[in-house]
Structures are given as C-alpha cells and as structure tokens.
mmCIF file of N, CA and C in Angstrom:
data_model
loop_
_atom_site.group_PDB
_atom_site.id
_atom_site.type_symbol
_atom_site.label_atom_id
_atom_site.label_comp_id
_atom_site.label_asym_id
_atom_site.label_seq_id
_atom_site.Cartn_x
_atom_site.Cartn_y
_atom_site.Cartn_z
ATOM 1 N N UNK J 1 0.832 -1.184 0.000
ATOM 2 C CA UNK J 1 0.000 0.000 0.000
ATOM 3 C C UNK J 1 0.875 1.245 0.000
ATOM 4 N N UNK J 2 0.008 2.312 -0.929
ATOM 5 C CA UNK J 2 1.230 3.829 -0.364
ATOM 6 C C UNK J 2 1.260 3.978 0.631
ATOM 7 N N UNK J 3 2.363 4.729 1.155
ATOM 8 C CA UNK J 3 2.817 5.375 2.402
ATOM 9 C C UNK J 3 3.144 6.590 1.877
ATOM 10 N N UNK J 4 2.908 7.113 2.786
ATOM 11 C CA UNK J 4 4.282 8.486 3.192
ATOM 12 C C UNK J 4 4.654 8.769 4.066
ATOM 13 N N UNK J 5 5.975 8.008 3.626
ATOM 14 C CA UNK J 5 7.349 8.235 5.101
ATOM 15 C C UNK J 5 7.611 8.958 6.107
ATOM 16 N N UNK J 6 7.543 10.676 5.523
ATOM 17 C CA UNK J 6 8.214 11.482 6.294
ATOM 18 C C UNK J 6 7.566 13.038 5.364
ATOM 19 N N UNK J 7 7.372 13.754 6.114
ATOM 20 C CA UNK J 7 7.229 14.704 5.759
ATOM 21 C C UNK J 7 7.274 16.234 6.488
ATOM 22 N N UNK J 8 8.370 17.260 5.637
ATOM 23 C CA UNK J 8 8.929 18.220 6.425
ATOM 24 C C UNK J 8 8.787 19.232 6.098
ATOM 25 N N UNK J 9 8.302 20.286 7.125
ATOM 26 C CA UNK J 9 7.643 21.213 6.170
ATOM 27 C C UNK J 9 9.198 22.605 7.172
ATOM 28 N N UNK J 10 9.354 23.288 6.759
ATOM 29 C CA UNK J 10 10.417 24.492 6.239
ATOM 30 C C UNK J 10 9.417 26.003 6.281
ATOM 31 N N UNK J 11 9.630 27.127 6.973
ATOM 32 C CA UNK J 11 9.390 28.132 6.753
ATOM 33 C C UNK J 11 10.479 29.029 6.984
ATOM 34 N N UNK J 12 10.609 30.022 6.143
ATOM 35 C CA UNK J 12 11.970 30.528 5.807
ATOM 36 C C UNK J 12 11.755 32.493 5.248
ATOM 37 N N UNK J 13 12.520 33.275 4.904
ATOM 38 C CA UNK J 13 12.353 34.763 4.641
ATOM 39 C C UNK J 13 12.374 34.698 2.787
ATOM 40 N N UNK J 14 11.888 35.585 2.629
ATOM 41 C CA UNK J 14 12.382 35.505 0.961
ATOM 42 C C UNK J 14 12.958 37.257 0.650
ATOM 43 N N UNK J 15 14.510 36.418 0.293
ATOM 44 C CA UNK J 15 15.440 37.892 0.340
ATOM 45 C C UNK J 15 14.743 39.131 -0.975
ATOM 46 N N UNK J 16 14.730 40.082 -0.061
ATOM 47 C CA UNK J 16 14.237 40.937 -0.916
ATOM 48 C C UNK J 16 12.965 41.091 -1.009
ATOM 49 N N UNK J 17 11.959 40.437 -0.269
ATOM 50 C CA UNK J 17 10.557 40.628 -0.380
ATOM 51 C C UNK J 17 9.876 40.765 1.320
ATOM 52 N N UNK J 18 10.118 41.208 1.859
ATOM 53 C CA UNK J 18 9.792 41.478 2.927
ATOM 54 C C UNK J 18 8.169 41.603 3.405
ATOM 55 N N UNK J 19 7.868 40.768 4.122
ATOM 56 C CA UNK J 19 6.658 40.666 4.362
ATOM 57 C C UNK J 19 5.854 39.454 3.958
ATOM 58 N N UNK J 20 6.923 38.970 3.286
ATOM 59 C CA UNK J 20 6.668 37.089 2.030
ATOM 60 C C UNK J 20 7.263 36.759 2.858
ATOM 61 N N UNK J 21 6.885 35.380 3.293
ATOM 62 C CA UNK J 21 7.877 33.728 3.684
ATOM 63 C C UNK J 21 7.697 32.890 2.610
ATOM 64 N N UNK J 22 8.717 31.848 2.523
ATOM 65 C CA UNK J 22 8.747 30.875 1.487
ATOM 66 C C UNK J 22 8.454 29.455 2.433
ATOM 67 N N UNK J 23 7.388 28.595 1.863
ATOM 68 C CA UNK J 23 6.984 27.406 2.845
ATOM 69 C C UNK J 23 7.638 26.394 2.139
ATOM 70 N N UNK J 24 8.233 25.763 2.141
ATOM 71 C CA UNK J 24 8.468 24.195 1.660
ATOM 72 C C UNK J 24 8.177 23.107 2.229
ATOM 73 N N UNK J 25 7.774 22.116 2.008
ATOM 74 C CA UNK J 25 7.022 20.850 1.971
ATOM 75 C C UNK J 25 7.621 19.742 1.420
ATOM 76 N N UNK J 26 8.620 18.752 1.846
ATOM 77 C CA UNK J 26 9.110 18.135 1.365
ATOM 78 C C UNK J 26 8.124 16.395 1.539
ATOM 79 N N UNK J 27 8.261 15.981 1.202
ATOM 80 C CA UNK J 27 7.958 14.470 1.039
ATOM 81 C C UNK J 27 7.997 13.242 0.754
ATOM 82 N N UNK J 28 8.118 11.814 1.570
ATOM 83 C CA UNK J 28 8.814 10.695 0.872
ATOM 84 C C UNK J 28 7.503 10.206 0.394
ATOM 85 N N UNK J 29 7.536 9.833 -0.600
ATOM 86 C CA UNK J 29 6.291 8.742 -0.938
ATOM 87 C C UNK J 29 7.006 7.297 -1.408
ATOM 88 N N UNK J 30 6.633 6.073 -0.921
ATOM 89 C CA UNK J 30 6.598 4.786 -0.864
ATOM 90 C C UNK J 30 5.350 4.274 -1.619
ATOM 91 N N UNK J 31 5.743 3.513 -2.727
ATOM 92 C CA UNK J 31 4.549 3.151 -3.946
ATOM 93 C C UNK J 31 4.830 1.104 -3.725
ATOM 94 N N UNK J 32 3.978 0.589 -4.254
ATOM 95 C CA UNK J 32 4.232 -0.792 -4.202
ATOM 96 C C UNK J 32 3.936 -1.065 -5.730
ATOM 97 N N UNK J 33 4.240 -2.230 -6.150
ATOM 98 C CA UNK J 33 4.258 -2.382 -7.762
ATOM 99 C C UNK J 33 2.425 -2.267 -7.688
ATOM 100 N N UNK J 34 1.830 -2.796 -6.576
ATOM 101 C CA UNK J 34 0.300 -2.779 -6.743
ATOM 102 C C UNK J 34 -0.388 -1.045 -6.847
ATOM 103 N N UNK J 35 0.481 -0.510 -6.448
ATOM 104 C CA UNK J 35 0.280 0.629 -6.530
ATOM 105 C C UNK J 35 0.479 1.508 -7.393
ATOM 106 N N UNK J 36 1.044 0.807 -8.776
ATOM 107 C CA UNK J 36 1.111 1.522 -9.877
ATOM 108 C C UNK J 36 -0.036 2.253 -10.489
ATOM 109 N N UNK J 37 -0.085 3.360 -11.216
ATOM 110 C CA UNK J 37 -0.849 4.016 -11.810
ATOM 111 C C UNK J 37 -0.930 5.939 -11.095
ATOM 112 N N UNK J 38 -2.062 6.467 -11.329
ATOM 113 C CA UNK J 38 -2.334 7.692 -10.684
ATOM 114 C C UNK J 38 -3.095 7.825 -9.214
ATOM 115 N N UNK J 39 -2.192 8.652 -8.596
ATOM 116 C CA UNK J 39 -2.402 9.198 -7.702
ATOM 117 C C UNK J 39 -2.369 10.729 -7.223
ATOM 118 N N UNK J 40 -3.004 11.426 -6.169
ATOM 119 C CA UNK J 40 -3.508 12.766 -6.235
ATOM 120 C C UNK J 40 -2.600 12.938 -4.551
ATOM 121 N N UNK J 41 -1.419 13.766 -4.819
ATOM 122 C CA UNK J 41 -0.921 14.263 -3.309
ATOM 123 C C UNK J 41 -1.179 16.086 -2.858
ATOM 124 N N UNK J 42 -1.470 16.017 -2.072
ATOM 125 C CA UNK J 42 -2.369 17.005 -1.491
ATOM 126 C C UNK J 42 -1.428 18.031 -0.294
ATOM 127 N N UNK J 43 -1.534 19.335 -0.291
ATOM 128 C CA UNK J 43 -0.581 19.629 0.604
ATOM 129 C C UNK J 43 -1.776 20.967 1.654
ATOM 130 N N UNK J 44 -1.324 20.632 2.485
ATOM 131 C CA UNK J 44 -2.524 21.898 3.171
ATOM 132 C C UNK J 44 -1.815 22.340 4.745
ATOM 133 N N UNK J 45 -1.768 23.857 4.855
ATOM 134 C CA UNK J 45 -0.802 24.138 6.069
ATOM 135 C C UNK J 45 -2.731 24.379 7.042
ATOM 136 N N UNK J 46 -1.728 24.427 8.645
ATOM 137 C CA UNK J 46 -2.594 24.325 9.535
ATOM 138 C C UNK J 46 -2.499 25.047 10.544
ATOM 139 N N UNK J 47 -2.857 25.638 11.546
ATOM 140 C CA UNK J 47 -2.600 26.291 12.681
ATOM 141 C C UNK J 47 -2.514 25.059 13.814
ATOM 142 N N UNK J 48 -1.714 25.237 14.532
ATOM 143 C CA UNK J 48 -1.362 23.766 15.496
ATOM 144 C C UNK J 48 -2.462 24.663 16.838
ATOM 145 N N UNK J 49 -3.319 24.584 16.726
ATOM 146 C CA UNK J 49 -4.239 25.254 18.152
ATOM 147 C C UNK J 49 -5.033 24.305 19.171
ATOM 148 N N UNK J 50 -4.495 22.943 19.346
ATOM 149 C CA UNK J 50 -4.157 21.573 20.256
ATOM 150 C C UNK J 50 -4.620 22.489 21.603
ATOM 151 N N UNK J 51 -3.639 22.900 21.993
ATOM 152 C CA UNK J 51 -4.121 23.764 23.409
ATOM 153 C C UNK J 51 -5.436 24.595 23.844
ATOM 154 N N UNK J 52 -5.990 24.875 22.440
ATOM 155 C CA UNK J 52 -6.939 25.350 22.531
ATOM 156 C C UNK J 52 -8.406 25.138 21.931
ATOM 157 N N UNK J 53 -8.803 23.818 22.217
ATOM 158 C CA UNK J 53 -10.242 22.983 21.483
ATOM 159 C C UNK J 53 -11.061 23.313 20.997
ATOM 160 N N UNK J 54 -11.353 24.851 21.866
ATOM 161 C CA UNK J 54 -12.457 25.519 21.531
ATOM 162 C C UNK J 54 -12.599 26.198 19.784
ATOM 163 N N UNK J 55 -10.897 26.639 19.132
ATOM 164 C CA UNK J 55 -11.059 27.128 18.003
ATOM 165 C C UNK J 55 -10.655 26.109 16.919
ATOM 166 N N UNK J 56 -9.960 25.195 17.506
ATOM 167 C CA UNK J 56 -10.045 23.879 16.451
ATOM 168 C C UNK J 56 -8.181 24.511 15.750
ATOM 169 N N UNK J 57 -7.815 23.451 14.817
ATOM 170 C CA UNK J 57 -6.838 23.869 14.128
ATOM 171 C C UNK J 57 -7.526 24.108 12.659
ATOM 172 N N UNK J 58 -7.456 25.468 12.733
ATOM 173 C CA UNK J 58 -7.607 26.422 11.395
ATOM 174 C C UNK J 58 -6.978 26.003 10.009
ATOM 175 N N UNK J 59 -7.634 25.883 9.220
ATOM 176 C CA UNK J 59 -6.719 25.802 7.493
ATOM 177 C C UNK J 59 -6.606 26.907 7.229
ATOM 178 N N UNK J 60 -5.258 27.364 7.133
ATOM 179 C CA UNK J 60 -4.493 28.299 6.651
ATOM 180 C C UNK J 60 -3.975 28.801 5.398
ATOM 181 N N UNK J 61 -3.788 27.533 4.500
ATOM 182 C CA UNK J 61 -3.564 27.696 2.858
ATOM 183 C C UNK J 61 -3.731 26.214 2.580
ATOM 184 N N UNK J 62 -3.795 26.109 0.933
ATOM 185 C CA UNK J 62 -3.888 25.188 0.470
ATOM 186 C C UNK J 62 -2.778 25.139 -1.317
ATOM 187 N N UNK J 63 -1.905 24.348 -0.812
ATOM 188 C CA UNK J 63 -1.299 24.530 -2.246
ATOM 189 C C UNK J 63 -1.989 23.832 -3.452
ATOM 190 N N UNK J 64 -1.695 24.475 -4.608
ATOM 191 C CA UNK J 64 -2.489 24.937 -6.267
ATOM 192 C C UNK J 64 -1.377 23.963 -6.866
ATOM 193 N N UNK J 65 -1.818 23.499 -7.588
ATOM 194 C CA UNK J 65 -1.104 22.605 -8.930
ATOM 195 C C UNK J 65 -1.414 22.909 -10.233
ATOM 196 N N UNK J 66 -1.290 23.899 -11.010
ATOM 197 C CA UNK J 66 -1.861 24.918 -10.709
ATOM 198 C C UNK J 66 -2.280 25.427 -10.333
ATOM 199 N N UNK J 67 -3.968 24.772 -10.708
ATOM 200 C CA UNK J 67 -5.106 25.597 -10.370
ATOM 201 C C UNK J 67 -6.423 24.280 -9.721
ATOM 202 N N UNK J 68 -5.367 23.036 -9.157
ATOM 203 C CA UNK J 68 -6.279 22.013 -8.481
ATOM 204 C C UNK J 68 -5.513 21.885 -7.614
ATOM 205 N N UNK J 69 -6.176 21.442 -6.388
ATOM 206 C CA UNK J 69 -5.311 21.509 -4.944
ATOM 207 C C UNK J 69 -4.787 19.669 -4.787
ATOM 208 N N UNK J 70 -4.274 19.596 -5.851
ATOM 209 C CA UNK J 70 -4.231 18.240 -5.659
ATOM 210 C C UNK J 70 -2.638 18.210 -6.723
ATOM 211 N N UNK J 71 -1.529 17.358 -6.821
ATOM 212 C CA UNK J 71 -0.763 16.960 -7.800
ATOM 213 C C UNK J 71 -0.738 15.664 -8.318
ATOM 214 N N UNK J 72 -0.932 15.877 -9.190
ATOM 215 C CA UNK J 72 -1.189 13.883 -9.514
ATOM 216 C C UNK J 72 -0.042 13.712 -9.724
ATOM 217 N N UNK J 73 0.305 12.193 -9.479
ATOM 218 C CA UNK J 73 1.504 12.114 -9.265
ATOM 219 C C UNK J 73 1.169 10.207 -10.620
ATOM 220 N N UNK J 74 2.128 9.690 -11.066
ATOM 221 C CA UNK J 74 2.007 8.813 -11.811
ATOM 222 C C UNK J 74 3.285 7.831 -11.253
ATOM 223 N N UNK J 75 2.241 6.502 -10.017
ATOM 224 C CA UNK J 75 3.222 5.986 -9.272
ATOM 225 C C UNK J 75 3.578 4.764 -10.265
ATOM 226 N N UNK J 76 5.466 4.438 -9.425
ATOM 227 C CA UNK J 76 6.074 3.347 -10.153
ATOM 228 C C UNK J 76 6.624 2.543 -9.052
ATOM 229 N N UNK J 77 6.659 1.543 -9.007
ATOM 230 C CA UNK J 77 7.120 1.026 -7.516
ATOM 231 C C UNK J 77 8.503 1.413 -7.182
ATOM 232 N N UNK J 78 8.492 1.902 -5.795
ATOM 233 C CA UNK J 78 9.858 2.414 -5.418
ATOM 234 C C UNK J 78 9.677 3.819 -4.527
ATOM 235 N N UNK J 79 10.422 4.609 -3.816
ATOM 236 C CA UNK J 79 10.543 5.466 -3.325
ATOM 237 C C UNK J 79 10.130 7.008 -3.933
ATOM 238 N N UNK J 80 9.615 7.757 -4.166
ATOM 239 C CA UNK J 80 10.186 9.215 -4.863
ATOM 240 C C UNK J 80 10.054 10.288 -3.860
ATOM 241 N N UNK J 81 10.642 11.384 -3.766
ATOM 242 C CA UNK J 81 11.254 12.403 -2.732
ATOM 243 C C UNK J 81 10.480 13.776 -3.863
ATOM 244 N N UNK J 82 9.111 14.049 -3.131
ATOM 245 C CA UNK J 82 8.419 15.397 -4.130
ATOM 246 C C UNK J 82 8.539 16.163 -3.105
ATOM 247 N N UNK J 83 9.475 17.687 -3.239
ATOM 248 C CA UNK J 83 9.429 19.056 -2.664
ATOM 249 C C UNK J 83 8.394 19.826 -3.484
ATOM 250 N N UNK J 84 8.294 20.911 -2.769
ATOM 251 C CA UNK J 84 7.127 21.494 -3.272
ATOM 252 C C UNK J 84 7.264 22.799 -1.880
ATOM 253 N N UNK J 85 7.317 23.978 -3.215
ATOM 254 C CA UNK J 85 7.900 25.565 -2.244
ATOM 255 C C UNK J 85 7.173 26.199 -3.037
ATOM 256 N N UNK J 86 6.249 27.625 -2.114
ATOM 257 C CA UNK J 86 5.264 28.226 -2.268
ATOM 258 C C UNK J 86 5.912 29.237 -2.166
ATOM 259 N N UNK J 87 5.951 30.838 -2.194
ATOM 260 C CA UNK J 87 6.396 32.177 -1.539
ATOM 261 C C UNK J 87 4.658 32.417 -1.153
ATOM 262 N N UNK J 88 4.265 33.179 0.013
ATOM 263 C CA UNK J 88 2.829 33.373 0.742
ATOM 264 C C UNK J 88 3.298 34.620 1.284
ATOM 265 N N UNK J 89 2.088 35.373 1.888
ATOM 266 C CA UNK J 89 2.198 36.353 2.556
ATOM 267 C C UNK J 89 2.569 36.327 4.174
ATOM 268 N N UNK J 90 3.536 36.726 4.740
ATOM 269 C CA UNK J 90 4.026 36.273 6.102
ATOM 270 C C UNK J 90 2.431 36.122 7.254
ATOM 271 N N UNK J 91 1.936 37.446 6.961
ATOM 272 C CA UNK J 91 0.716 37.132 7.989
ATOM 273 C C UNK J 91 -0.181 36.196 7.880
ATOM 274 N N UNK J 92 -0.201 35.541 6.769
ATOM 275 C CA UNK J 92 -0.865 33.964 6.111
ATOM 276 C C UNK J 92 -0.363 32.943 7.449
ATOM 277 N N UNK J 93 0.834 33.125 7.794
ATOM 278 C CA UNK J 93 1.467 32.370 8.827
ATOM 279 C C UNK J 93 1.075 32.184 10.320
ATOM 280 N N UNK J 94 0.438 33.935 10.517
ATOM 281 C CA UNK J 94 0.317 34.695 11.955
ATOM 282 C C UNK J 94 -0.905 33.779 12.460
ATOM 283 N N UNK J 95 -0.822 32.989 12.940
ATOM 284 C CA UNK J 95 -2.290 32.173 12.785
ATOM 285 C C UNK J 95 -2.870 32.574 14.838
ATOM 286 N N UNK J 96 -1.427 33.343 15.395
ATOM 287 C CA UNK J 96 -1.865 33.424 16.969
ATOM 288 C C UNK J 96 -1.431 35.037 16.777
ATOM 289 N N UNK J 97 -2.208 35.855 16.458
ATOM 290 C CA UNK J 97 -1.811 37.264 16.754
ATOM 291 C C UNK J 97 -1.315 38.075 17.771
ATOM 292 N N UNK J 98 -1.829 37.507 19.081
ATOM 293 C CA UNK J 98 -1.212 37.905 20.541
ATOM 294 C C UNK J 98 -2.260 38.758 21.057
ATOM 295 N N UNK J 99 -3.066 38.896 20.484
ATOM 296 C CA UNK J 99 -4.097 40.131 21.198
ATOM 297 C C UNK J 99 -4.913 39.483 22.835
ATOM 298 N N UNK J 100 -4.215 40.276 23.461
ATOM 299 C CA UNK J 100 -5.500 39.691 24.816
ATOM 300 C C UNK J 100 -6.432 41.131 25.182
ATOM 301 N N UNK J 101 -7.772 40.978 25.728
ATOM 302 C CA UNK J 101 -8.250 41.968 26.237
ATOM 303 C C UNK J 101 -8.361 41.934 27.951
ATOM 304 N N UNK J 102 -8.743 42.617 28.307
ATOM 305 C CA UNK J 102 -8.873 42.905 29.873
ATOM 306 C C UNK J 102 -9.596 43.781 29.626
ATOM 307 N N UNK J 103 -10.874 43.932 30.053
ATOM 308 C CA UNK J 103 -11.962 44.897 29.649
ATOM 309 C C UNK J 103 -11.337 46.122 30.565
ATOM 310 N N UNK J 104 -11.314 46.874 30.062
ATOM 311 C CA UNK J 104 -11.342 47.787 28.860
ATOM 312 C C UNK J 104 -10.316 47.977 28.198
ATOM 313 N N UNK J 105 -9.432 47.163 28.457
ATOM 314 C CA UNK J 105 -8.299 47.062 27.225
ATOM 315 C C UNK J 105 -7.977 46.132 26.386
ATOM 316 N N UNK J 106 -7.253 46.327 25.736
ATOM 317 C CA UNK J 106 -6.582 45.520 24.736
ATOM 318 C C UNK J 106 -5.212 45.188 24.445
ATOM 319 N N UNK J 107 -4.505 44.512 24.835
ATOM 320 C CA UNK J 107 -2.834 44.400 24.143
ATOM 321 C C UNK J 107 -2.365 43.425 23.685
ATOM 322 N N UNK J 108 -1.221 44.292 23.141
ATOM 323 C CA UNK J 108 -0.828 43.364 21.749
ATOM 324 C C UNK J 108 0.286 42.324 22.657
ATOM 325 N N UNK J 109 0.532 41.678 22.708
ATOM 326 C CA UNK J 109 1.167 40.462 23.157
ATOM 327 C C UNK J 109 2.354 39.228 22.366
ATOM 328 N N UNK J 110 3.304 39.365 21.764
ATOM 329 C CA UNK J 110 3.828 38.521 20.746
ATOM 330 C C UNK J 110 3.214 36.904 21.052
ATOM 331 N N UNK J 111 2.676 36.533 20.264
ATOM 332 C CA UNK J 111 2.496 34.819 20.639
ATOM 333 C C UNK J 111 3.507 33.895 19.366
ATOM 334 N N UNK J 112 4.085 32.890 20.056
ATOM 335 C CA UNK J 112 4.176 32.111 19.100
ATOM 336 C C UNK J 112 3.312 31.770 18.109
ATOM 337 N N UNK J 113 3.503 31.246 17.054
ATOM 338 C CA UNK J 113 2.546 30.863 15.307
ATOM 339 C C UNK J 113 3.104 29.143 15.386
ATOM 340 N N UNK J 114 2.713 28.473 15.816
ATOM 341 C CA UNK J 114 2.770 27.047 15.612
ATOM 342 C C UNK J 114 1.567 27.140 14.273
ATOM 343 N N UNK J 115 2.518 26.324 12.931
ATOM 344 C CA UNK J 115 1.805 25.913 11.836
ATOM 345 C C UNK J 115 2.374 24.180 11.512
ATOM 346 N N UNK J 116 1.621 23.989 10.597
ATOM 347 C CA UNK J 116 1.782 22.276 10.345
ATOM 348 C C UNK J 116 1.367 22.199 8.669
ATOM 349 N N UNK J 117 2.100 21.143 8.677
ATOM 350 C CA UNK J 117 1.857 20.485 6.741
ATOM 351 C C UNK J 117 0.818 19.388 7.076
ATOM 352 N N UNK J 118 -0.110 19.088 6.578
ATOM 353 C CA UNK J 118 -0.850 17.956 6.166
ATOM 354 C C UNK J 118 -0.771 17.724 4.737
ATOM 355 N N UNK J 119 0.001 16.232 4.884
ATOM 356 C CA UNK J 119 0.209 15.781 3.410
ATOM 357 C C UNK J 119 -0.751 15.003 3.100
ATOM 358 N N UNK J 120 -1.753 14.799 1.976
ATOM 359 C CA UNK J 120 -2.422 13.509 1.928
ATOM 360 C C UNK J 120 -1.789 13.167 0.292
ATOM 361 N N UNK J 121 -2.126 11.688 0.492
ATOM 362 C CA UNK J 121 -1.889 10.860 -0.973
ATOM 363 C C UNK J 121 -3.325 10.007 -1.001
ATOM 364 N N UNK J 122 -4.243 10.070 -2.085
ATOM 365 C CA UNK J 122 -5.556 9.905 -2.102
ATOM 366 C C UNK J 122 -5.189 8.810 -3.725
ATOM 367 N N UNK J 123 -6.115 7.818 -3.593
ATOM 368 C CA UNK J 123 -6.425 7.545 -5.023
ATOM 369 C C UNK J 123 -7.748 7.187 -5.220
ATOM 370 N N UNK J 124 -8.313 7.670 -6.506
ATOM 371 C CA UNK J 124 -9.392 7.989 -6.324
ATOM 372 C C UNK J 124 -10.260 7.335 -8.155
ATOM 373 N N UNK J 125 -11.403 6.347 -8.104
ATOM 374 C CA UNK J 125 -11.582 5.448 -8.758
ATOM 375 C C UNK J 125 -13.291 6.490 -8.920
ATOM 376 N N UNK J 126 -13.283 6.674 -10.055
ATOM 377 C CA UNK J 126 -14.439 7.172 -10.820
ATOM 378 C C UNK J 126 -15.520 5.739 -11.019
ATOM 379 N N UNK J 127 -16.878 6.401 -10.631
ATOM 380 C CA UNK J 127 -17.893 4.649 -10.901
ATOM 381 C C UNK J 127 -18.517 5.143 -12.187
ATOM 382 N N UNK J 128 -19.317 4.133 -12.673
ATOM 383 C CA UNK J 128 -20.034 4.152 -13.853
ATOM 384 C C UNK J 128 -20.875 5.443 -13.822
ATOM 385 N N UNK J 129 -21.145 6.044 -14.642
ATOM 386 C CA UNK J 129 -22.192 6.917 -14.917
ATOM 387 C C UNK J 129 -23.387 6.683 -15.011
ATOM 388 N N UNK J 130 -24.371 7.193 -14.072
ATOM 389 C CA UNK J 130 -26.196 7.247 -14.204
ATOM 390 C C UNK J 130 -27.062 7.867 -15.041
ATOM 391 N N UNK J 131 -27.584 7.630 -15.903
ATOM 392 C CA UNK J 131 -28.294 8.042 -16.537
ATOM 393 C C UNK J 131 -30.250 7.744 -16.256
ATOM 394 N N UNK J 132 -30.663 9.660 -15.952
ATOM 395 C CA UNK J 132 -31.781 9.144 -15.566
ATOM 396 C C UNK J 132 -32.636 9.204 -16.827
ATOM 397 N N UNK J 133 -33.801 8.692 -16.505
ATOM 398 C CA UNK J 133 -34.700 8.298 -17.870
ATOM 399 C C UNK J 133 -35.385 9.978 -18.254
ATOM 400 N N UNK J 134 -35.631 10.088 -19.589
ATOM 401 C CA UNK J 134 -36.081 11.505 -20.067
ATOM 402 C C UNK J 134 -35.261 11.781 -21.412
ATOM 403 N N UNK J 135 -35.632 13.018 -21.919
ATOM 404 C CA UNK J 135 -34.772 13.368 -22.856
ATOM 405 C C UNK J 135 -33.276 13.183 -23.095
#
C-alpha cells in the first residue's frame, strides 16, 4: 500500500521581499508495484491550536497545482522524494496574533505561530455513470 514516510515542512524569509515567507514541503512517498498508476498528493498548512479545542486547528492555505489543490503524481514502484515551495504572505502564517483583552483594554502580546503540513496521498476510482430516464 502507499505510504508516506516522512514529511517536512520548512518556513523561511524571501530575500528581498519582505513581508513574504517561502513554505516548503518536502515528502517521501513509498509506492508498491500494486500501486502503480495515478495518484492525487495534497498539501494543506494548519494552525497547530491543540491547546486550545475551543477554536479547532484552522486551514491556513492550500497549495495549487496549478489551479487544483491536488498533484497527480504517476506511481512506479519504489521510493520518490516530491518538494514542493510556495512564496505566501508572512501574515498567512500569523495564525496566533497575541491580542489579549482585559476589559477595557486591549494588548498586543507577541504569541508564538505554531503551523503544520498535512500531506495527503488519495487515489481515487471514478464509478459508472447514471443516466436518468427523459430526454
């Protein structure tokens, strides 16, 4: 069955653009000869907000393959190593802003930004077509 091994996700500055981070997403995928054919790998960042149940962990972006959030990938049995680097807007990242209130105030507070990669590898089998009765 596929796997995927390992997967590492990288956030980094992009020289000269200030206010951009560059995300990278690296990934092992493990194919079996049964596992030959097409498959759809999926990349989606997250807010890690574990500590806090009440707001859930937030989806934050979703990477484009172009213009489908999915890369098909055309497996062969054996290992392959797919990176995959975005440039985003840094506050895309800010997923804990720091704001606390104390009625009647407000302050700004630095919080850590814990984010996360969710990789999926999906394969996905189209059924027959229905045709209802009529014209």
């Amino acid at each position: 069955m596929a796997t995927i091994k390992d997967t590492k996700l990288e956030v980094g500055n992009v020289s000269g653009q200030p206010g951009k981070s560059r995300v990278t997403v690296t990934s092992v995928l493990s194919f079996t000869a049964e596992d030959a054919g097409n498959w759809k790998y999926a990349i989606r960042l997250y807010a890690d907000d574990t500590n806090e149940p009440a707001t859930g962990n937030a989806l934050l972006y979703t990477f484009l393959f172009p213009s489908r959030p999915y890369r098909q990938i055309n497996a062969q049995p054996g290992e392959v190593t797919i990176k995959e680097e975005r440039i985003v807007d840094a506050n895309l990242l800010d997923e804990d802003p720091g704001f606390v209130t104390i009625a009647p105030l407000t302050f700004k507070l630095p919080r850590k930004d814990e984010v996360y990669a969710l990789a999926d590898l999906t394969r996905s089998k189209v059924s027959n077509t229905w045709t209802s009765f009529g014209v």
